Short mmCIF file of C-alpha atoms in Angstrom, two decimals:
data_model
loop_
_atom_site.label_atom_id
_atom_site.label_comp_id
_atom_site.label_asym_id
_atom_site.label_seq_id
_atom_site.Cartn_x
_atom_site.Cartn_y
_atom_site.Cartn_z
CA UNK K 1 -22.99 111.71 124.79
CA UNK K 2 -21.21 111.27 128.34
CA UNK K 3 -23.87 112.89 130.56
CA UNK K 4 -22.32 113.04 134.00
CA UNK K 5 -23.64 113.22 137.61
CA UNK K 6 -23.01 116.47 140.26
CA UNK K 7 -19.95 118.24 140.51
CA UNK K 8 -16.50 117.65 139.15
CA UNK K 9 -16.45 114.23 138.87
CA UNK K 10 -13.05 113.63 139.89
CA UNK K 11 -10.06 112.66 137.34
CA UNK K 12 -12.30 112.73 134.62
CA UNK K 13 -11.56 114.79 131.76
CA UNK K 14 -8.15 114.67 133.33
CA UNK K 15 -4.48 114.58 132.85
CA UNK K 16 -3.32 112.10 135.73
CA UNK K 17 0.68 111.79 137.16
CA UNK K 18 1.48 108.55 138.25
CA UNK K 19 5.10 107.18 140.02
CA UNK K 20 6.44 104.97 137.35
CA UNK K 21 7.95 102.51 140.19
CA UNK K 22 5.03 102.56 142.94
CA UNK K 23 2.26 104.06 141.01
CA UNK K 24 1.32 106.23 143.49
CA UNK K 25 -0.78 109.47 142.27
CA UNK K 26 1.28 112.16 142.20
CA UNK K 27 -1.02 114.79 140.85
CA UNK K 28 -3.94 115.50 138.59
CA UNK K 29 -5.00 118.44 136.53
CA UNK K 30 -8.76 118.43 135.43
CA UNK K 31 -9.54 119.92 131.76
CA UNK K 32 -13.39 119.95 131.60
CA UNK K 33 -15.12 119.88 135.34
CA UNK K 34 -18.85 118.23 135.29
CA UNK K 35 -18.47 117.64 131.55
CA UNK K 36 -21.52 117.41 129.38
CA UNK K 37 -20.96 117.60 125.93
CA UNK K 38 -18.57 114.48 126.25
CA UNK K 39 -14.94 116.79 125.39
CA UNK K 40 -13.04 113.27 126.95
CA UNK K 41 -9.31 113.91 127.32
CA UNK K 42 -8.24 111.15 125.31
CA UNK K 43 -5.76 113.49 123.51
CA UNK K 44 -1.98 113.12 122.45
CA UNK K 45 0.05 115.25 125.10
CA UNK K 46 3.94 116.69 124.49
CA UNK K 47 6.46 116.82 126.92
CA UNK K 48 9.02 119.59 126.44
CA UNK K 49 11.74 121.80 128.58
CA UNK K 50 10.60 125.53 127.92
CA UNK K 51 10.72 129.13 130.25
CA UNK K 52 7.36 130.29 131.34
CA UNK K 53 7.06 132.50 134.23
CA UNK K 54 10.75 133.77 134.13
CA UNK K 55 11.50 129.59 135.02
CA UNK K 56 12.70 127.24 132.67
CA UNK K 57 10.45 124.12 133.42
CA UNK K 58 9.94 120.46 132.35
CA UNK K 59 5.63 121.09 130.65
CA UNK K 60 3.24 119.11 129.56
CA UNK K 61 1.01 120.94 126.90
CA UNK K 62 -2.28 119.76 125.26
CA UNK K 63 -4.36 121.32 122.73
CA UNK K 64 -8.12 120.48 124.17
CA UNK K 65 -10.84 118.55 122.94
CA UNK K 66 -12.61 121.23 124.60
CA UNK K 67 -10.90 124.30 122.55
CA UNK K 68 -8.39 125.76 125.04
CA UNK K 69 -4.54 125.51 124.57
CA UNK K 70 -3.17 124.84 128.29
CA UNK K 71 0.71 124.70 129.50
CA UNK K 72 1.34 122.99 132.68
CA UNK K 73 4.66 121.85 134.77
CA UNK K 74 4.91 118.55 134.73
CA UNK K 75 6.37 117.85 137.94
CA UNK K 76 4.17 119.68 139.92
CA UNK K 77 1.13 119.69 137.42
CA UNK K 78 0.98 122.99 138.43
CA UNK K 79 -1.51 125.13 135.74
CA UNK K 80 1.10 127.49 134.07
CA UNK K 81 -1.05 129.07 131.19
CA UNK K 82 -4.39 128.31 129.10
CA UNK K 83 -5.86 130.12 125.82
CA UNK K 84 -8.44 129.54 123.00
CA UNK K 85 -6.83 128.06 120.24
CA UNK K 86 -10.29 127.63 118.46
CA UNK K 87 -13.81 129.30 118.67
CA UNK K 88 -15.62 128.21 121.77
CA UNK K 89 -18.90 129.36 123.78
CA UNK K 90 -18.83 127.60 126.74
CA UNK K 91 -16.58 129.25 129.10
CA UNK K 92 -15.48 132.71 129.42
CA UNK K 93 -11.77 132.17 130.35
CA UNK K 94 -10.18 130.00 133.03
CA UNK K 95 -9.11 131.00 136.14
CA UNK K 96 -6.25 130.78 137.96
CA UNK K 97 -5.70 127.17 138.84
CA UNK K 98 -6.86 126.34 135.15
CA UNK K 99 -10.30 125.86 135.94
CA UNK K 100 -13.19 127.23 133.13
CA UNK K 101 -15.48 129.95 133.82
CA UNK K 102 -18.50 128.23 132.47
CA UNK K 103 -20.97 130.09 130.58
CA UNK K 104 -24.64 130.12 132.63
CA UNK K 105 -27.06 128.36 129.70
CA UNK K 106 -24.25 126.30 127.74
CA UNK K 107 -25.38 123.10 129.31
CA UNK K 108 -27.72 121.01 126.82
CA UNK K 109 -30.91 121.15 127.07
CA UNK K 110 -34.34 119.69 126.05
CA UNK K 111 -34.87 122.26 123.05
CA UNK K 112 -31.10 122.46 122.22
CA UNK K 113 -27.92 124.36 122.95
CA UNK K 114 -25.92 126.14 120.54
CA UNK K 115 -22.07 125.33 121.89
CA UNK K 116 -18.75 125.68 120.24
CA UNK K 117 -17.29 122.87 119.76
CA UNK K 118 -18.82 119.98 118.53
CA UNK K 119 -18.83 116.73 119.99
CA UNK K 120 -16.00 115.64 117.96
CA UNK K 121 -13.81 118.58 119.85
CA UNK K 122 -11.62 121.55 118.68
CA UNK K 123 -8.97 118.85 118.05
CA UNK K 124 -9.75 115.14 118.87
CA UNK K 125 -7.23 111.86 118.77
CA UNK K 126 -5.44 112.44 116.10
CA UNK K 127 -1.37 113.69 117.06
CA UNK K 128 -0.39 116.74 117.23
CA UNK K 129 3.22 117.85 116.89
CA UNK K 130 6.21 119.95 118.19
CA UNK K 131 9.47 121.16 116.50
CA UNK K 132 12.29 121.98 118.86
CA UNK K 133 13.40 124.06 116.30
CA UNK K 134 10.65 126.39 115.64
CA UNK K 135 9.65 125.93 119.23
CA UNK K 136 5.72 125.64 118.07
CA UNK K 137 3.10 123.23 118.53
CA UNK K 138 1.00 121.95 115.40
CA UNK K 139 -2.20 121.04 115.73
CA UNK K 140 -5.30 119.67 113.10
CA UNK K 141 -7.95 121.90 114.65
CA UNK K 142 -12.20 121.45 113.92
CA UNK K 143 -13.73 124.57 113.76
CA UNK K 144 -17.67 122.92 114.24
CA UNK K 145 -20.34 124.01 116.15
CA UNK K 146 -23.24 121.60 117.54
CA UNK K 147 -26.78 121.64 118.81
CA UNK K 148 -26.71 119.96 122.59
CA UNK K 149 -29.88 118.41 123.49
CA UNK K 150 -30.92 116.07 126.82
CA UNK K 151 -34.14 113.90 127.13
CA UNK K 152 -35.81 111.40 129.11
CA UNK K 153 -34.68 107.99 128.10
CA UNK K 154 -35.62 104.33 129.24
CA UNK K 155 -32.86 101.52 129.68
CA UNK K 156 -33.85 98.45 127.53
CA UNK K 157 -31.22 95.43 128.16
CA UNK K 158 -28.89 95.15 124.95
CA UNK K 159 -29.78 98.49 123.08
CA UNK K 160 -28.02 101.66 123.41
CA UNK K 161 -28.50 103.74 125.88
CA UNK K 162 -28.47 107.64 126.18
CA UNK K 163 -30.13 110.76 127.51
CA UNK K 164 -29.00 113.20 124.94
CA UNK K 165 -26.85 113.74 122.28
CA UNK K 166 -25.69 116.39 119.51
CA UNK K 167 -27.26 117.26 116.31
CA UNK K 168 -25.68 119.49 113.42
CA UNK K 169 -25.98 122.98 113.17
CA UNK K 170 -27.73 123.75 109.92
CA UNK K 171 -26.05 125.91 107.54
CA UNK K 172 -22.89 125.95 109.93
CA UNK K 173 -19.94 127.05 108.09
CA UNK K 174 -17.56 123.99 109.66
CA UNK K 175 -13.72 124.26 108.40
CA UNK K 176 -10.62 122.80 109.11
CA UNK K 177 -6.94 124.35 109.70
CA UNK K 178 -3.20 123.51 110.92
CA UNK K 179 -2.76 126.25 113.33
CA UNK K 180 0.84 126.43 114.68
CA UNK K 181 1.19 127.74 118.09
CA UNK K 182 3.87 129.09 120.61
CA UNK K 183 4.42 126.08 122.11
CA UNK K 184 4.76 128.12 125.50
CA UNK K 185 2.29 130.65 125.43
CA UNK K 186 -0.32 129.17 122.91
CA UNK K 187 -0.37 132.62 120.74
CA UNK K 188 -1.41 131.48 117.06
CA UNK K 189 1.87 132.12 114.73
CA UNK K 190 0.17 131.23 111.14
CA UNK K 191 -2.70 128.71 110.44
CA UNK K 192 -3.28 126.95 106.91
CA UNK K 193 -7.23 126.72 106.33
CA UNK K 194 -8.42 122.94 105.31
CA UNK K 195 -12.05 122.73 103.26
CA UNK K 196 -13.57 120.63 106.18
CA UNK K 197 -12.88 119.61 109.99
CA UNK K 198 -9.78 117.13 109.50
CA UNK K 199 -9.18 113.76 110.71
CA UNK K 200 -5.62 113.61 110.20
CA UNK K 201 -2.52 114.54 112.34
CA UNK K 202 0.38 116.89 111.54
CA UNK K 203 4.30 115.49 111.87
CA UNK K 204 7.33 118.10 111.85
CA UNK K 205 10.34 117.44 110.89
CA UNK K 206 13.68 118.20 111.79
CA UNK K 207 13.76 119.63 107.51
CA UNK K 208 11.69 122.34 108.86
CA UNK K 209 8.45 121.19 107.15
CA UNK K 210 4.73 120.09 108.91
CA UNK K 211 3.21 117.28 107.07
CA UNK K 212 -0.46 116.47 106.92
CA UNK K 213 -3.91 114.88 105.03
CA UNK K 214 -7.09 116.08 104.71
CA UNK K 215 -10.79 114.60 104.42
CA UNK K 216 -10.54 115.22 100.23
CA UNK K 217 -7.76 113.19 100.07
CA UNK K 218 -4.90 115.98 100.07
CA UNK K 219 -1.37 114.91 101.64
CA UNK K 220 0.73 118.33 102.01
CA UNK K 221 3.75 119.70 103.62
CA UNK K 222 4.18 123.44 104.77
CA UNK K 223 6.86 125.32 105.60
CA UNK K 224 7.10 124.94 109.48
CA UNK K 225 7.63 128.88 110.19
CA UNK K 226 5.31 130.24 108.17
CA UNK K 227 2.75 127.50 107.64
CA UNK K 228 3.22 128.21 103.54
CA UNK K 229 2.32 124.99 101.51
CA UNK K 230 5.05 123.32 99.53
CA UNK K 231 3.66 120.27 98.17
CA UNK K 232 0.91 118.61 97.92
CA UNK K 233 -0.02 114.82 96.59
CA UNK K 234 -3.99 113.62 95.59
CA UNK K 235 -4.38 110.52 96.90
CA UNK K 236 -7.79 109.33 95.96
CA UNK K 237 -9.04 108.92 99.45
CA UNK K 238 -9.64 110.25 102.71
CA UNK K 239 -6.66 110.79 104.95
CA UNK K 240 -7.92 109.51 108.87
CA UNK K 241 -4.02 108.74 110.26
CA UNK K 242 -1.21 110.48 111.51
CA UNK K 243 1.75 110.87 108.92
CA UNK K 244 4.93 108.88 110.05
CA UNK K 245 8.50 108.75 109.05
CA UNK K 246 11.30 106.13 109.10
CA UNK K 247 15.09 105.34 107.84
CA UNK K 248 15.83 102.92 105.50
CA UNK K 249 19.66 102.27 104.52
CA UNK K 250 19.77 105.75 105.61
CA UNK K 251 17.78 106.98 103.11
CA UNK K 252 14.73 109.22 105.03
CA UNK K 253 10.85 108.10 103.94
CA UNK K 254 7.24 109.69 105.02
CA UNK K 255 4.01 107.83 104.98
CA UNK K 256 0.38 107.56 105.36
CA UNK K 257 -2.55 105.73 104.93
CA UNK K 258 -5.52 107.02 102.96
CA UNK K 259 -8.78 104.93 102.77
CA UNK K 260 -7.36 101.68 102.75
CA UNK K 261 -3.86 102.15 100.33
CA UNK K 262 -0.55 103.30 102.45
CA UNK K 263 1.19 105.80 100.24
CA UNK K 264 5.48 105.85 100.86
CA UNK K 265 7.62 108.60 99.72
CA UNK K 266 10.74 109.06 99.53
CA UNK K 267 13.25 112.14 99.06
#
C-alpha cells in the first residue's frame, strides 16, 4: 500500500490539465489529499457537454477509486459537484472546492482500520461508460470493505518493501453492481446487483443497451434506462476486460475476452 509523507502531496491522486501544444499546466484537481489506503487515480475519465449550475459546460466526470462520484468543468477544472456512489467511511462529505472531510481515526493503523473501500477501490481500471442518449454514466462498482494496518518495516535490497497493507474483512458481505448514474448530478437511476466485486467494464450502446461480464463468467446486456437484464451468455470463465464493439461489412459485432478465449457476437 502507497503510504505517503505530510500533507497533500501535490498532483497525486490527481486529475492534471495540460496545453496540448506547450504542455504547460493548466490546472489540477486533487481526488484523495495525503492518501493512505493507496485509492490511485488511475481511472477512465469521460468528457461530455452537460448544464450544471444553470450553465451548460464542457465536464470531466470520474467515478472514484475512492467511492465519490465528482463532476468538474473541464476548462477551468473548476469542482462542480461530488456524491457517494458507493458505501464509504472515510470522509464525511466534501467541501466546497471538492476537497474530503476526512473522518478523525480512518487512517490505518497498527491494530487495523475498518474503511470502506477496499484497496481495490469503489470502482478501479476497468471503463466505465456514458450514453448521450440516456444522459447516464455506467459504472462496475466494488462494494468491499478492508482492514488497514501500518507497521515498522526494514528495507532489504531486492525484496519488497512496505509499511502496511490491507487484510480482508472476515465475514464481509462484498458484492458487485452496474449502477447507472445522472451523468450530471451523480443521483443513482437503477443498479443491477453482481454475486461478487467485478473486474469487468460496462459499454453502452447507441441500441440503448449496457453490456458487461462478471467474475462467474456471465456476459449480459441490460436495458440502458432501467438497468433490466436482457441477455445473458455463460462463458466458462472469468470476465477481467472491457466489452468492445466494431463494424464489419456493416454488419455491427460485440466482444470480450474471458479467461483466455475472446467470445464475438454478432446481431
Amino acid at each position: 500500500m502507497a503510504m505517503c509523507g505530510p500533507g497533500d502531496n501535490l498532483y497525486t491522486c490527481s486529475f492534471v490539465a495540460l496545453d496540448g501544444d506547450t504542455g504547460k499546466l493548466k490546472w489540477h484537481f486533487q481526488f484523495t489529499p495525503h492518501d493512505t489506503h493507496d485509492w490511485d487515480s488511475t481511472l477512465v475519465p469521460v468528457l461530455f457537454e452537460g448544464t450544471v449550475r444553470g450553465q451548460k459546460r464542457k465536464l470531466i466526470v470520474n467515478a472514484n477509486r475512492n467511492g465519490f462520484y465528482y463532476v468538474l468543468d473541464r476548462t477551468t477544472g473548476e469542482f462542480l459537484r461530488g456524491t457517494p456512489y458507493a458505501k464509504q467511511t472515510w470522509a464525511e462529505g466534501l467541501d466546497d472546492r471538492g476537497k474530503p472531510k476526512v473522518i478523525p481515526g480512518s487512517e490505518p493503523s497498527e491494530q487495523g482500520t475498518l474503511v470502506y473501500p477496499s484497496l481495490q477501490g469503489a470502482t478501479n481500471w476497468f471503463s466505465p461508460s456514458f450514453s448521450p442518449a440516456t444522459k447516464l454514466f455506467y459504472v462496475s462498482v466494488r462494494e468491499m470493505g478492508a482492514i488497514y494496518y501500518k507497521r515498522e518495516a526494514d528495507y532489504k535490497p531486492g525484496t519488497f518493501f512496505a509499511g502496511g497493507g490491507e487484510r480482508p474483512l472476515a465475514g464481509d458481505q462484498a458484492y458487485g453492481a452496474v449502477r447507472a448514474l445522472d451523468a450530471e448530478t451523480g443521483k443513482m437511476k437503477w443498479e443491477f446487483r453482481l454475486q461478487s466485486p467485478p473486474w469487468a467494464g460496462v459499454m453502452a450502446t447507441a441500441g440503448g443497451l449496457v453490456f458487461g461480464g462478471s467474475n462467474e463468467g456471465n456476459f449480459y446486456a441490460l436495458d440502458a434506462l432501467t438497468g433490466k437484464p436482457l441477455w445473458d451468455f455463460q462463458t466458462g470463465g472469468p470476465i477481467a476486460a472491457n466489452p468492445v464493439s466494431f463494424l464489419v461489412d456493416g454488419k455491427q459485432y460485440v466482444a470480450i475476452a474471458a479467461e483466455r478465449v475472446l467470445f464475438v457476437f454478432g446481431q
